[in-house]
Amino acid sequence: MWSLSNIAANIDLWLNEQVGATWAVVLEMVIAGVAVIGLFATLGLVLVIMERKVSAWMQIRLGPNRVGPKGMFQSLADTLKLLVKEGMTPGGADKLLFNVAPFVAMIVAMLLLAPLAFAKDFQLWDLNIGVLYISAVSSISVISILMAGWASNNKYSLLGAMRSGAQIVSYELSAGLAVLAIVVLTGSLRISDIIQAQENGWWLFKGHIPAIIAFIIFIIAVTAETNRAPFDMAEAESELTAGFHTEYSGMKFALFFLAEYANVFIVCAIGATLFLGGWMPFHIGNWTAFNGVMDWIPSSIWFFGKTFALIFLIMWFRWTFPRLRIDQLLNLEWKYLLPISMFNLLLVTLIAIMGWHF
């Protein structure tokens, strides 16, 4: 059946026949890099138009409807506009850090794609500490925001960056504990092992109530970590203009914009992998006929379907809840989410030790 893994296997076989094993590995790395860049470019176009259409649907209006059929090419037009705009650098800015910051944001997002399994047997790097790698690399993203805010020589940019730093560092704790709950249930940090453990049921369902609590906390925490509403205090337009990227324009602004949507995709892909089985189809017990139909759907469709369902959920948050004040934002994490996460991890540990999960 058509799948990403079959395409990858055929490319690998063809390259080995044509150029030998060594050059085949080199060319496969080049192809992987180009594919990641292409994926990010496509995600930027798709998620921007999706955001606008979702917001329009929730607000009972049309949304983009001029460029292309039903406005589907609006994000392409916006990209062309950003490409031709001049990139300005403020006179008092630290030019090196100012110019490097957007690239750091994109590089971190690209690194996070490495351990994710997009389909069955289709993974860039199945390292044995995949979850730890994701947690460690994702922590670097705050550096690009702090660099941009400080280097801009702008009080609004600096204040937005400091808010974002406090917010991301705070909510990383709850997100990490939610992820750790699934690691405890699985008994492995390897992404492929976590997915395989969900062959007979996704952890969201077979992990009982603690898994559901961990999932809810994870979604709230990653929404805050990606600076999405209602946690978008780092770029609160009414107070800070555009926050840490106030002074950015042209392609540098586009890179920050793209990195935000890339990070939304990545955190939703991680959530789909840990809690919803990743590429694993939906199975129900011994329902052989039903499970057979589910297996007929390509694994890549399952992965991207679950990921985009979670992206829709995060977009739903934006157009449902009002923006929190900075004190409310930090109170939510330190007084509520973190204690609940710690207690929930104890419950998950008890369930794993006693073998009470399905």
Coordinates of C-alpha atoms in Angstrom, one line a residue:
M1 CA 0.0 0.0 0.0
W2 CA 1.1 3.6 -0.7
S3 CA 2.9 5.0 2.4
L4 CA 5.8 7.3 3.3
S5 CA 7.8 4.3 4.5
N6 CA 7.5 2.6 1.1
I7 CA 8.7 5.7 -0.7
A8 CA 11.7 6.0 1.7
A9 CA 12.6 2.4 1.2
N10 CA 12.4 2.7 -2.6
I11 CA 14.6 5.8 -2.6
D12 CA 17.1 4.1 -0.4
L13 CA 17.2 1.0 -2.6
W14 CA 17.6 3.2 -5.8
L15 CA 20.4 5.3 -4.3
N16 CA 22.4 2.3 -3.1
E17 CA 22.2 0.8 -6.6
Q18 CA 23.3 4.0 -8.3
V19 CA 26.0 5.5 -6.0
G20 CA 26.9 3.0 -3.4
A21 CA 26.2 2.8 0.3
T22 CA 28.4 5.7 1.5
W23 CA 27.1 8.3 -1.0
A24 CA 23.6 7.0 -0.6
V25 CA 23.7 8.0 3.1
V26 CA 25.0 11.4 2.3
L27 CA 22.4 12.0 -0.4
E28 CA 19.7 10.7 1.9
M29 CA 20.7 13.3 4.5
V30 CA 20.6 16.1 1.9
I31 CA 17.1 14.9 0.8
A32 CA 15.9 14.8 4.4
G33 CA 17.1 18.4 5.0
V34 CA 15.4 19.6 1.8
A35 CA 12.3 17.7 2.8
V36 CA 12.2 19.3 6.3
I37 CA 12.6 22.8 4.7
G38 CA 9.8 22.0 2.3
L39 CA 7.6 20.7 5.0
F40 CA 8.1 23.9 7.0
A41 CA 7.4 26.1 4.0
T42 CA 4.2 24.1 3.3
L43 CA 3.1 24.1 7.0
G44 CA 3.5 27.9 7.0
L45 CA 1.2 28.3 4.1
V46 CA -1.4 25.7 5.3
L47 CA -1.5 26.7 8.9
V48 CA -1.9 30.4 8.2
I49 CA -4.9 29.9 6.0
M50 CA -6.2 27.3 8.4
E51 CA -5.9 29.8 11.3
R52 CA -7.8 32.5 9.3
K53 CA -10.5 30.1 8.1
V54 CA -11.0 28.6 11.6
S55 CA -11.3 32.1 13.2
A56 CA -13.7 33.2 10.5
W57 CA -15.8 30.1 11.0
M58 CA -15.9 30.7 14.8
Q59 CA -16.8 34.3 14.3
I60 CA -19.5 33.6 11.7
R61 CA -17.8 35.4 8.9
L62 CA -16.1 34.6 5.5
G63 CA -12.5 35.2 6.2
P64 CA -10.1 35.3 3.2
N65 CA -12.1 35.0 0.0
R66 CA -10.4 37.1 -2.7
V67 CA -7.0 35.5 -3.6
G68 CA -7.6 32.1 -5.3
P69 CA -10.6 29.8 -4.9
K70 CA -12.3 30.8 -1.6
G71 CA -9.1 32.7 -0.6
M72 CA -6.9 29.6 -0.4
F73 CA -3.9 31.5 -1.9
Q74 CA -4.0 34.3 0.6
S75 CA -1.1 33.0 2.6
L76 CA 0.9 32.6 -0.6
A77 CA 0.3 36.3 -1.4
D78 CA 1.3 37.2 2.2
T79 CA 4.5 35.2 1.7
L80 CA 5.4 37.1 -1.5
K81 CA 4.7 40.4 0.3
L82 CA 7.2 39.5 3.0
L83 CA 9.8 38.3 0.5
V84 CA 9.9 41.7 -1.2
K85 CA 9.8 43.9 1.9
E86 CA 13.0 45.4 3.1
G87 CA 14.5 44.0 6.3
M88 CA 15.3 46.9 8.6
T89 CA 17.8 46.8 11.5
P90 CA 17.5 49.5 14.2
G91 CA 20.4 51.8 14.6
G92 CA 21.1 51.0 18.2
A93 CA 20.6 47.2 17.9
D94 CA 23.2 44.5 18.4
K95 CA 23.3 43.6 14.7
L96 CA 24.8 40.1 15.2
L97 CA 22.3 38.9 17.7
F98 CA 19.4 40.7 16.0
N99 CA 20.1 38.9 12.8
V100 CA 20.9 35.5 14.3
A101 CA 17.8 35.3 16.5
P102 CA 15.2 34.3 13.8
F103 CA 17.5 31.6 12.5
V104 CA 18.0 30.1 16.0
A105 CA 14.2 29.9 16.3
M106 CA 13.9 28.0 13.0
I107 CA 16.9 25.7 13.6
V108 CA 15.5 24.6 17.0
A109 CA 12.2 23.8 15.3
M110 CA 13.9 21.8 12.6
L111 CA 16.0 19.8 15.2
L112 CA 12.7 18.8 17.0
L113 CA 11.5 17.0 13.9
A114 CA 14.3 14.4 14.0
P115 CA 12.8 11.9 16.4
L116 CA 9.2 12.2 15.3
A117 CA 7.7 9.2 13.5
F118 CA 5.6 10.6 10.6
A119 CA 4.5 7.1 9.5
K120 CA 5.3 3.5 10.2
D121 CA 9.0 2.9 9.8
F122 CA 9.4 6.5 8.7
Q123 CA 11.6 8.4 11.2
L124 CA 14.7 10.6 10.7
W125 CA 16.4 9.5 14.0
D126 CA 15.0 6.8 16.3
L127 CA 17.4 7.5 19.2
N128 CA 16.9 5.7 22.5
I129 CA 16.4 9.0 24.5
G130 CA 13.9 10.6 22.1
V131 CA 11.7 12.2 24.7
L132 CA 14.7 13.6 26.6
Y133 CA 16.1 14.9 23.3
I134 CA 12.8 16.7 22.6
S135 CA 12.6 18.2 26.1
A136 CA 16.2 19.4 26.0
V137 CA 16.1 20.9 22.5
S138 CA 12.7 22.6 22.9
S139 CA 14.2 24.5 25.9
I140 CA 16.6 26.2 23.6
S141 CA 13.8 28.1 21.8
V142 CA 13.5 30.7 24.5
I143 CA 17.1 31.8 23.8
S144 CA 16.1 33.1 20.4
I145 CA 13.3 35.1 21.9
L146 CA 15.5 36.6 24.6
M147 CA 18.2 37.4 21.9
A148 CA 15.6 39.1 19.8
G149 CA 14.2 41.2 22.6
W150 CA 17.5 42.3 24.1
A151 CA 19.3 42.9 20.7
S152 CA 16.4 45.1 19.4
N153 CA 17.3 48.0 21.8
N154 CA 13.5 48.5 22.3
K155 CA 11.8 48.6 25.7
Y156 CA 8.7 46.9 24.3
S157 CA 10.8 44.1 22.7
L158 CA 12.7 43.6 25.9
L159 CA 9.6 43.5 28.1
G160 CA 7.9 41.0 25.7
A161 CA 11.0 38.8 25.7
M162 CA 11.3 38.8 29.5
R163 CA 7.6 37.9 29.8
S164 CA 8.0 35.1 27.2
G165 CA 11.1 33.8 29.0
A166 CA 9.3 33.6 32.4
Q167 CA 6.3 32.0 30.7
I168 CA 8.1 29.4 28.7
V169 CA 10.4 28.4 31.6
S170 CA 7.4 28.1 34.0
Y171 CA 5.2 26.0 31.7
E172 CA 8.0 23.7 30.7
L173 CA 7.7 22.1 34.1
S174 CA 4.1 21.1 33.7
A175 CA 4.7 20.0 30.1
G176 CA 7.6 17.9 31.1
L177 CA 5.7 16.2 34.0
A178 CA 2.8 15.4 31.6
V179 CA 5.3 13.9 29.1
L180 CA 7.0 12.0 32.0
A181 CA 3.6 10.4 32.8
I182 CA 3.6 8.6 29.5
V183 CA 7.2 7.7 29.8
V184 CA 6.4 6.0 33.1
L185 CA 3.5 4.1 31.6
T186 CA 5.6 3.0 28.6
G187 CA 8.9 2.3 30.5
S188 CA 10.9 3.8 27.6
L189 CA 12.2 7.2 26.3
R190 CA 12.3 5.9 22.7
I191 CA 9.6 7.3 20.5
S192 CA 9.1 4.1 18.5
D193 CA 8.6 2.2 21.8
I194 CA 6.0 4.6 23.0
I195 CA 4.1 4.3 19.8
Q196 CA 4.4 0.5 19.8
A197 CA 3.1 0.4 23.4
Q198 CA -0.2 1.8 22.1
E199 CA -0.8 -1.0 19.5
N200 CA -3.7 -2.3 21.6
G201 CA -5.0 1.2 22.6
W202 CA -3.9 4.8 22.9
W203 CA -2.6 5.9 26.2
L204 CA -5.3 8.6 26.4
F205 CA -7.8 5.8 26.8
K206 CA -6.0 2.9 28.4
G207 CA -4.1 5.1 30.9
H208 CA -7.2 5.9 32.9
I209 CA -8.0 9.3 34.4
P210 CA -4.4 10.2 35.1
A211 CA -3.6 10.0 31.4
I212 CA -6.5 12.3 30.6
I213 CA -5.3 14.8 33.2
A214 CA -1.8 14.6 31.8
F215 CA -3.1 15.2 28.3
I216 CA -5.2 18.3 29.4
I217 CA -2.2 19.7 31.3
F218 CA 0.1 19.0 28.3
I219 CA -2.3 20.9 25.9
I220 CA -2.5 23.9 28.2
A221 CA 1.2 24.0 28.8
V222 CA 2.3 23.7 25.2
T223 CA -0.2 26.4 24.2
A224 CA 1.6 28.7 26.7
E225 CA 5.0 27.6 25.5
T226 CA 4.2 28.5 21.9
N227 CA 3.0 32.0 23.1
R228 CA -0.5 31.3 21.7
A229 CA -3.6 33.0 22.9
P230 CA -4.9 33.1 25.7
F231 CA -1.2 33.0 26.8
D232 CA 0.2 35.5 24.3
M233 CA 1.4 38.0 26.9
A234 CA 4.8 38.1 25.1
E235 CA 3.2 39.9 22.1
A236 CA 0.2 41.6 23.7
E237 CA -0.7 44.1 20.9
S238 CA -2.5 46.5 23.2
E239 CA 0.5 46.8 25.5
L240 CA 3.7 45.8 23.7
T241 CA 3.0 46.5 20.0
A242 CA 4.3 43.1 18.8
G243 CA 6.4 42.1 21.7
F244 CA 9.9 40.6 21.0
H245 CA 9.6 40.9 17.2
T246 CA 8.4 44.6 17.2
E247 CA 11.5 45.7 15.3
Y248 CA 11.6 42.9 12.8
S249 CA 10.4 43.2 9.2
G250 CA 10.7 41.3 5.9
M251 CA 12.1 37.8 6.0
K252 CA 13.4 38.0 9.5
F253 CA 9.8 38.7 10.7
A254 CA 8.6 35.9 8.4
L255 CA 11.1 33.4 10.0
F256 CA 9.7 34.2 13.5
F257 CA 6.2 33.9 12.1
L258 CA 7.0 30.6 10.5
A259 CA 8.8 29.3 13.6
E260 CA 5.6 29.9 15.7
Y261 CA 3.4 27.8 13.4
A262 CA 6.2 25.2 13.0
N263 CA 6.3 24.9 16.8
V264 CA 2.5 24.6 17.0
F265 CA 2.8 21.7 14.5
I266 CA 5.6 20.1 16.5
V267 CA 4.0 20.2 19.9
C268 CA 0.8 18.9 18.5
A269 CA 2.7 16.1 16.7
I270 CA 4.4 15.3 20.1
G271 CA 1.0 15.2 21.8
A272 CA -0.5 13.0 19.1
T273 CA 2.5 10.6 19.4
L274 CA 2.5 10.4 23.2
F275 CA -1.2 10.3 23.9
L276 CA -3.0 9.3 20.7
G277 CA -0.7 6.6 19.3
G278 CA 1.1 8.6 16.6
W279 CA 0.8 6.8 13.3
M280 CA -0.9 3.9 15.1
P281 CA -4.5 3.2 13.8
F282 CA -7.5 3.3 16.1
H283 CA -8.2 -0.3 17.3
I284 CA -11.0 -1.6 19.5
G285 CA -10.3 -4.9 21.4
N286 CA -11.0 -8.0 19.3
W287 CA -13.1 -6.2 16.6
T288 CA -11.2 -7.9 13.8
A289 CA -13.3 -6.4 10.9
F290 CA -13.3 -2.9 12.4
N291 CA -9.5 -3.0 13.1
G292 CA -8.9 -4.3 9.6
V293 CA -10.6 -1.3 8.1
M294 CA -8.6 1.0 10.3
D295 CA -5.4 -0.7 9.3
W296 CA -6.3 0.0 5.6
I297 CA -5.8 3.7 6.2
P298 CA -2.1 4.7 5.6
S299 CA -0.2 5.4 8.8
S300 CA 0.9 8.8 7.6
I301 CA -2.8 9.8 7.3
W302 CA -3.4 8.8 10.9
F303 CA -0.4 10.8 12.1
F304 CA -1.2 14.0 10.3
G305 CA -4.9 13.6 11.0
K306 CA -4.3 13.5 14.8
T307 CA -1.8 16.3 14.6
F308 CA -4.1 18.6 12.8
A309 CA -7.0 17.7 15.1
L310 CA -4.9 19.0 18.0
I311 CA -3.8 22.1 16.0
F312 CA -7.5 22.8 15.5
L313 CA -8.0 22.5 19.3
I314 CA -5.3 25.0 20.0
M315 CA -6.7 27.4 17.4
W316 CA -10.1 26.9 19.1
F317 CA -8.6 28.2 22.4
R318 CA -7.4 31.4 20.7
W319 CA -10.9 32.4 19.6
T320 CA -12.7 31.2 22.8
F321 CA -10.7 32.5 25.8
P322 CA -9.7 36.0 26.6
R323 CA -6.1 36.9 27.2
L324 CA -4.8 36.3 30.7
R325 CA -3.0 38.9 32.8
I326 CA 0.7 38.1 33.5
D327 CA -0.1 37.4 37.2
Q328 CA -3.0 35.1 36.2
L329 CA -0.8 33.3 33.8
L330 CA 1.9 32.6 36.3
N331 CA -0.6 31.7 39.1
L332 CA -2.2 29.2 36.8
E333 CA 1.1 27.4 36.4
W334 CA 2.7 27.6 39.9
K335 CA -0.5 27.3 42.0
Y336 CA -2.5 24.9 40.0
L337 CA -0.9 23.1 37.0
L338 CA 2.4 22.2 38.7
P339 CA 0.9 20.7 41.9
I340 CA -1.7 18.8 39.9
S341 CA 1.0 17.5 37.6
M342 CA 3.2 16.3 40.5
F343 CA 0.3 14.5 42.2
N344 CA -0.8 13.1 38.8
L345 CA 2.7 11.7 38.2
L346 CA 2.5 9.8 41.5
L347 CA -0.9 8.4 40.4
V348 CA 0.6 7.3 37.1
T349 CA 3.5 5.7 38.8
L350 CA 1.2 3.7 41.1
I351 CA -0.9 2.6 38.1
A352 CA 2.3 1.5 36.2
I353 CA 3.7 -0.4 39.2
M354 CA 0.4 -2.1 40.0
G355 CA -0.3 -2.8 36.3
W356 CA -3.7 -1.3 36.4
H357 CA -3.7 0.2 33.0
F358 CA -5.4 -1.7 30.1

